[in-house]
XYZ file of C-alpha atoms in Angstrom:
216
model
C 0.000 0.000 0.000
C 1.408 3.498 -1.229
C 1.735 6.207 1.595
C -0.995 8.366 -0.281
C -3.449 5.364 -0.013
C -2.588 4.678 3.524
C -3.641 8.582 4.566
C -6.507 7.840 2.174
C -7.731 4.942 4.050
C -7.235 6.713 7.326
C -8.913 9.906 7.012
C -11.407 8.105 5.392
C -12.156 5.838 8.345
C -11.252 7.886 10.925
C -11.878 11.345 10.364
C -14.839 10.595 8.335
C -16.838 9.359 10.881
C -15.593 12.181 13.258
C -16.819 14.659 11.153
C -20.392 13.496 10.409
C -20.594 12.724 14.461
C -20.349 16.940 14.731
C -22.802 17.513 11.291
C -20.059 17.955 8.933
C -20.537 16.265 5.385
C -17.842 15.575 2.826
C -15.341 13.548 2.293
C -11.253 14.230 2.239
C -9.777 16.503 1.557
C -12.814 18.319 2.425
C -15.589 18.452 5.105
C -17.735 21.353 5.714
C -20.904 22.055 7.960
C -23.511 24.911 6.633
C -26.310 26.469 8.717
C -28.293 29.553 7.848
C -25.369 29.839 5.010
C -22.101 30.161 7.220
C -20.357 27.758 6.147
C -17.266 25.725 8.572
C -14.544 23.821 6.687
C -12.051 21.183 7.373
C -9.557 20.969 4.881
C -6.435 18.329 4.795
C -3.752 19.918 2.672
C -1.299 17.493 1.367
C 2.399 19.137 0.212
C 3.239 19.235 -3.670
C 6.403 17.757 -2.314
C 4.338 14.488 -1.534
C 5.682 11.278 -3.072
C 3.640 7.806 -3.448
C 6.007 6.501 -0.684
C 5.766 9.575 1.538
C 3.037 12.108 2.139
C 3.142 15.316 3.930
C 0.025 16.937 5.084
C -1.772 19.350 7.359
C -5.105 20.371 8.424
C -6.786 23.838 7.889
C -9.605 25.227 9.573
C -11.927 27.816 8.149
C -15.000 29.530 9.127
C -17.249 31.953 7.258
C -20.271 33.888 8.350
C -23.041 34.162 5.081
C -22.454 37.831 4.357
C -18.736 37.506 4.390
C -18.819 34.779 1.497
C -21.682 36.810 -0.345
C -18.738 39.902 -0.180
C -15.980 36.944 -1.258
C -18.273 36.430 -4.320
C -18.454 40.140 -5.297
C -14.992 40.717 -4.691
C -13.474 37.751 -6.508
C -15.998 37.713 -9.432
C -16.537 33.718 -8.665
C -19.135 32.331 -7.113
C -17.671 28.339 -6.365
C -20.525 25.624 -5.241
C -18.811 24.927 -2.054
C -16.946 27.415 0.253
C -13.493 27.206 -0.056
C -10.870 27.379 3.040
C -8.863 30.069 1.599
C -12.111 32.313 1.303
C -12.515 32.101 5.655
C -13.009 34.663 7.928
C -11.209 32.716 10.765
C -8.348 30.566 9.175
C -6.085 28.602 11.433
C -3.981 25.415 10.685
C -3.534 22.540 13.048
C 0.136 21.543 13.987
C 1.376 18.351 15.457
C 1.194 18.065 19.287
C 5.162 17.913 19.171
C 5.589 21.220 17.253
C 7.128 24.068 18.861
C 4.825 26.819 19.205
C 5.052 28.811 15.529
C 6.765 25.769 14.261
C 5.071 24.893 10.281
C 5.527 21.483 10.828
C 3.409 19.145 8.839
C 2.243 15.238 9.471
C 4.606 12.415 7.947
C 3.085 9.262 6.484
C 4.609 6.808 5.058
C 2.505 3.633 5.961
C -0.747 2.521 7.134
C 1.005 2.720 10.729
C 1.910 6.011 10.541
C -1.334 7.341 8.660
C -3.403 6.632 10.984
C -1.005 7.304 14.337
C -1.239 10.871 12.365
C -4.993 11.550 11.550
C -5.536 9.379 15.094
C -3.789 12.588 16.778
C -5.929 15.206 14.502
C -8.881 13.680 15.782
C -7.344 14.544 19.463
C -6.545 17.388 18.210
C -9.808 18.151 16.670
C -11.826 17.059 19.706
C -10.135 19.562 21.909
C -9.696 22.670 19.927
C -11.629 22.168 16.496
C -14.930 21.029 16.465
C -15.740 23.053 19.586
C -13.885 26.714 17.854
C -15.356 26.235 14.829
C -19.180 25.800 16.351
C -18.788 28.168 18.725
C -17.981 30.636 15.515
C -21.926 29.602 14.426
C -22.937 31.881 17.247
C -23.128 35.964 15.439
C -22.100 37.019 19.452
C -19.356 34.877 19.579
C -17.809 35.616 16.270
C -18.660 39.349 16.539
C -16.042 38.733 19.591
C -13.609 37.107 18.294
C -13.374 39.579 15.081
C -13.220 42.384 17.947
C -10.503 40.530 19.960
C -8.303 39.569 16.556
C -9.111 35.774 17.208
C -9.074 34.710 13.583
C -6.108 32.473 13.379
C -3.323 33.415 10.774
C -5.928 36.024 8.956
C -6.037 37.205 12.190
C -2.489 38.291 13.018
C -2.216 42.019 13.355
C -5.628 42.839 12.841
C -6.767 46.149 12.918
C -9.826 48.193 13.368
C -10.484 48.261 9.824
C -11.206 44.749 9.363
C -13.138 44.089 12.156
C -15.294 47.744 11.191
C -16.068 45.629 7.552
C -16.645 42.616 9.250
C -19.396 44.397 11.733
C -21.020 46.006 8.450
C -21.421 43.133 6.798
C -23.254 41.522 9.739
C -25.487 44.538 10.580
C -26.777 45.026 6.462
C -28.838 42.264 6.535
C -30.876 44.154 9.600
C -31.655 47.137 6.970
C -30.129 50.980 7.438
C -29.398 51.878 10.415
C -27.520 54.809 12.328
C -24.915 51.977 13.909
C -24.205 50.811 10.043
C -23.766 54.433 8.552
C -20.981 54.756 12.005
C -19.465 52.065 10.399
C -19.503 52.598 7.107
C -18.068 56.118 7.412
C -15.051 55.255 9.913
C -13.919 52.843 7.445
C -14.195 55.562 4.736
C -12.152 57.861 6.945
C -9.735 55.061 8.006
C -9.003 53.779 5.005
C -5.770 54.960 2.697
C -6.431 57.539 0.015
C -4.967 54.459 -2.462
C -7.431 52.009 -1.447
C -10.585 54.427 -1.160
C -12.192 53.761 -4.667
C -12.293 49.958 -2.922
C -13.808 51.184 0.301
C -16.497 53.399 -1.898
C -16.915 49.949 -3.652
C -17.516 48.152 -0.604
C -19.562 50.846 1.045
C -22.348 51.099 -1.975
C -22.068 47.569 -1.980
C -23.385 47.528 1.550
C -25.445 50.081 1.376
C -27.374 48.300 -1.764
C -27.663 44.811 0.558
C -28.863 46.565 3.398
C -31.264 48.378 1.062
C -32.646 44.929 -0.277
C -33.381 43.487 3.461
C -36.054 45.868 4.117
C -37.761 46.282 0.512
């Protein structure tokens, strides 16, 4: 049996079952859950260095609130059938337990033995500080927080105000106008660099037009 199949086999009948245990659907390299149109992913990234005999690979996490992927569509012109990882609000990679903190260490496989020793430990992994983050994210209150506090993994890293400002926008239009979304709207106008302002106007009368829609 080839590495690649080994990790095949594994995530297959080990992560597999994890994932449909917490309402997640899919199949490697891909699981997501969807409610109300957020969208959480589970993504196992093998490395383009991979052989048949050995297989590197990691596992991203990705979450999405429904108006940030409707803004991913606008902004990228494509609108793909399933949410991809790299289009996440909150991105953040799992790392082996033995990884020093910051480390970009992948998982090795190259048997069935070590395939599933590996996804075995992304299950642990997963039980303790995956499934739970990425539900928790399902909650508007708790991801509302976690924009505000810069918890969004490695999109996250030196947040500023001017994300999580867009981020708020996009998850008051849906209520219709308001006084709190025109705030919001205009500090990112007035916070934003004269270079990038004809993609803040963008953004804004984008908003504006969905917000618009909710109440008509």
């Amino acid at each position: 049996m080839t590495a690649q199949n080994a990790l095949k086999d594994a995530l297959r009948d080990i992560v597999g079952p994890a994932a449909r245990a917490h309402g997640y659907r899919g199949s490697a390299p891909n699981w997501r859950k969807l409610s109300a149109g957020d969208c959480a992913v589970v993504n196992v990234q093998s490395s383009a260095w991979s052989s048949a005999d050995h297989v590197k690979f990691t596992v991203n996490l990705a979450f999405a609130p429904e108006p940030w992927l409707r803004w991913m569509v606008e902004e990228t012109g494509r609108a793909p059938r399933s949410m991809p990882e790299y289009h996440g609000l909150y991105r953040e990679p799992l790392r082996p337990r033995d990884a020093a903190a910051g480390e970009d260490r992948w998982w090795d496989v190259v048997d069935d033995a070590s395939a599933r020793s590996a996804v075995g430990e992304v299950v642990d992994l997963m039980n303790g500080s995956g499934w739970p983050v990425l539900e928790s994210m399902f909650s508007r209150e708790t991801l509302a927080s976690r924009v505000r506090q810069g918890e969004l993994g490695k999109l996250g890293e030196g947040q500023s105000d001017h994300l999580a400002d867009k981020v708020d926008a996009l998850l008051l239009m849906d209520c219709g106008p308001s006084p709190e979304l025109e705030r919001l709207l205009a500090r990112l106008t007035a916070t934003t660099r004269p270079d990038a302002r004809p993609a803040a106007e963008r953004f804004n009368a984008w908003v504006h037009l969905h917000a618009r829609r909710a109440v008509s």
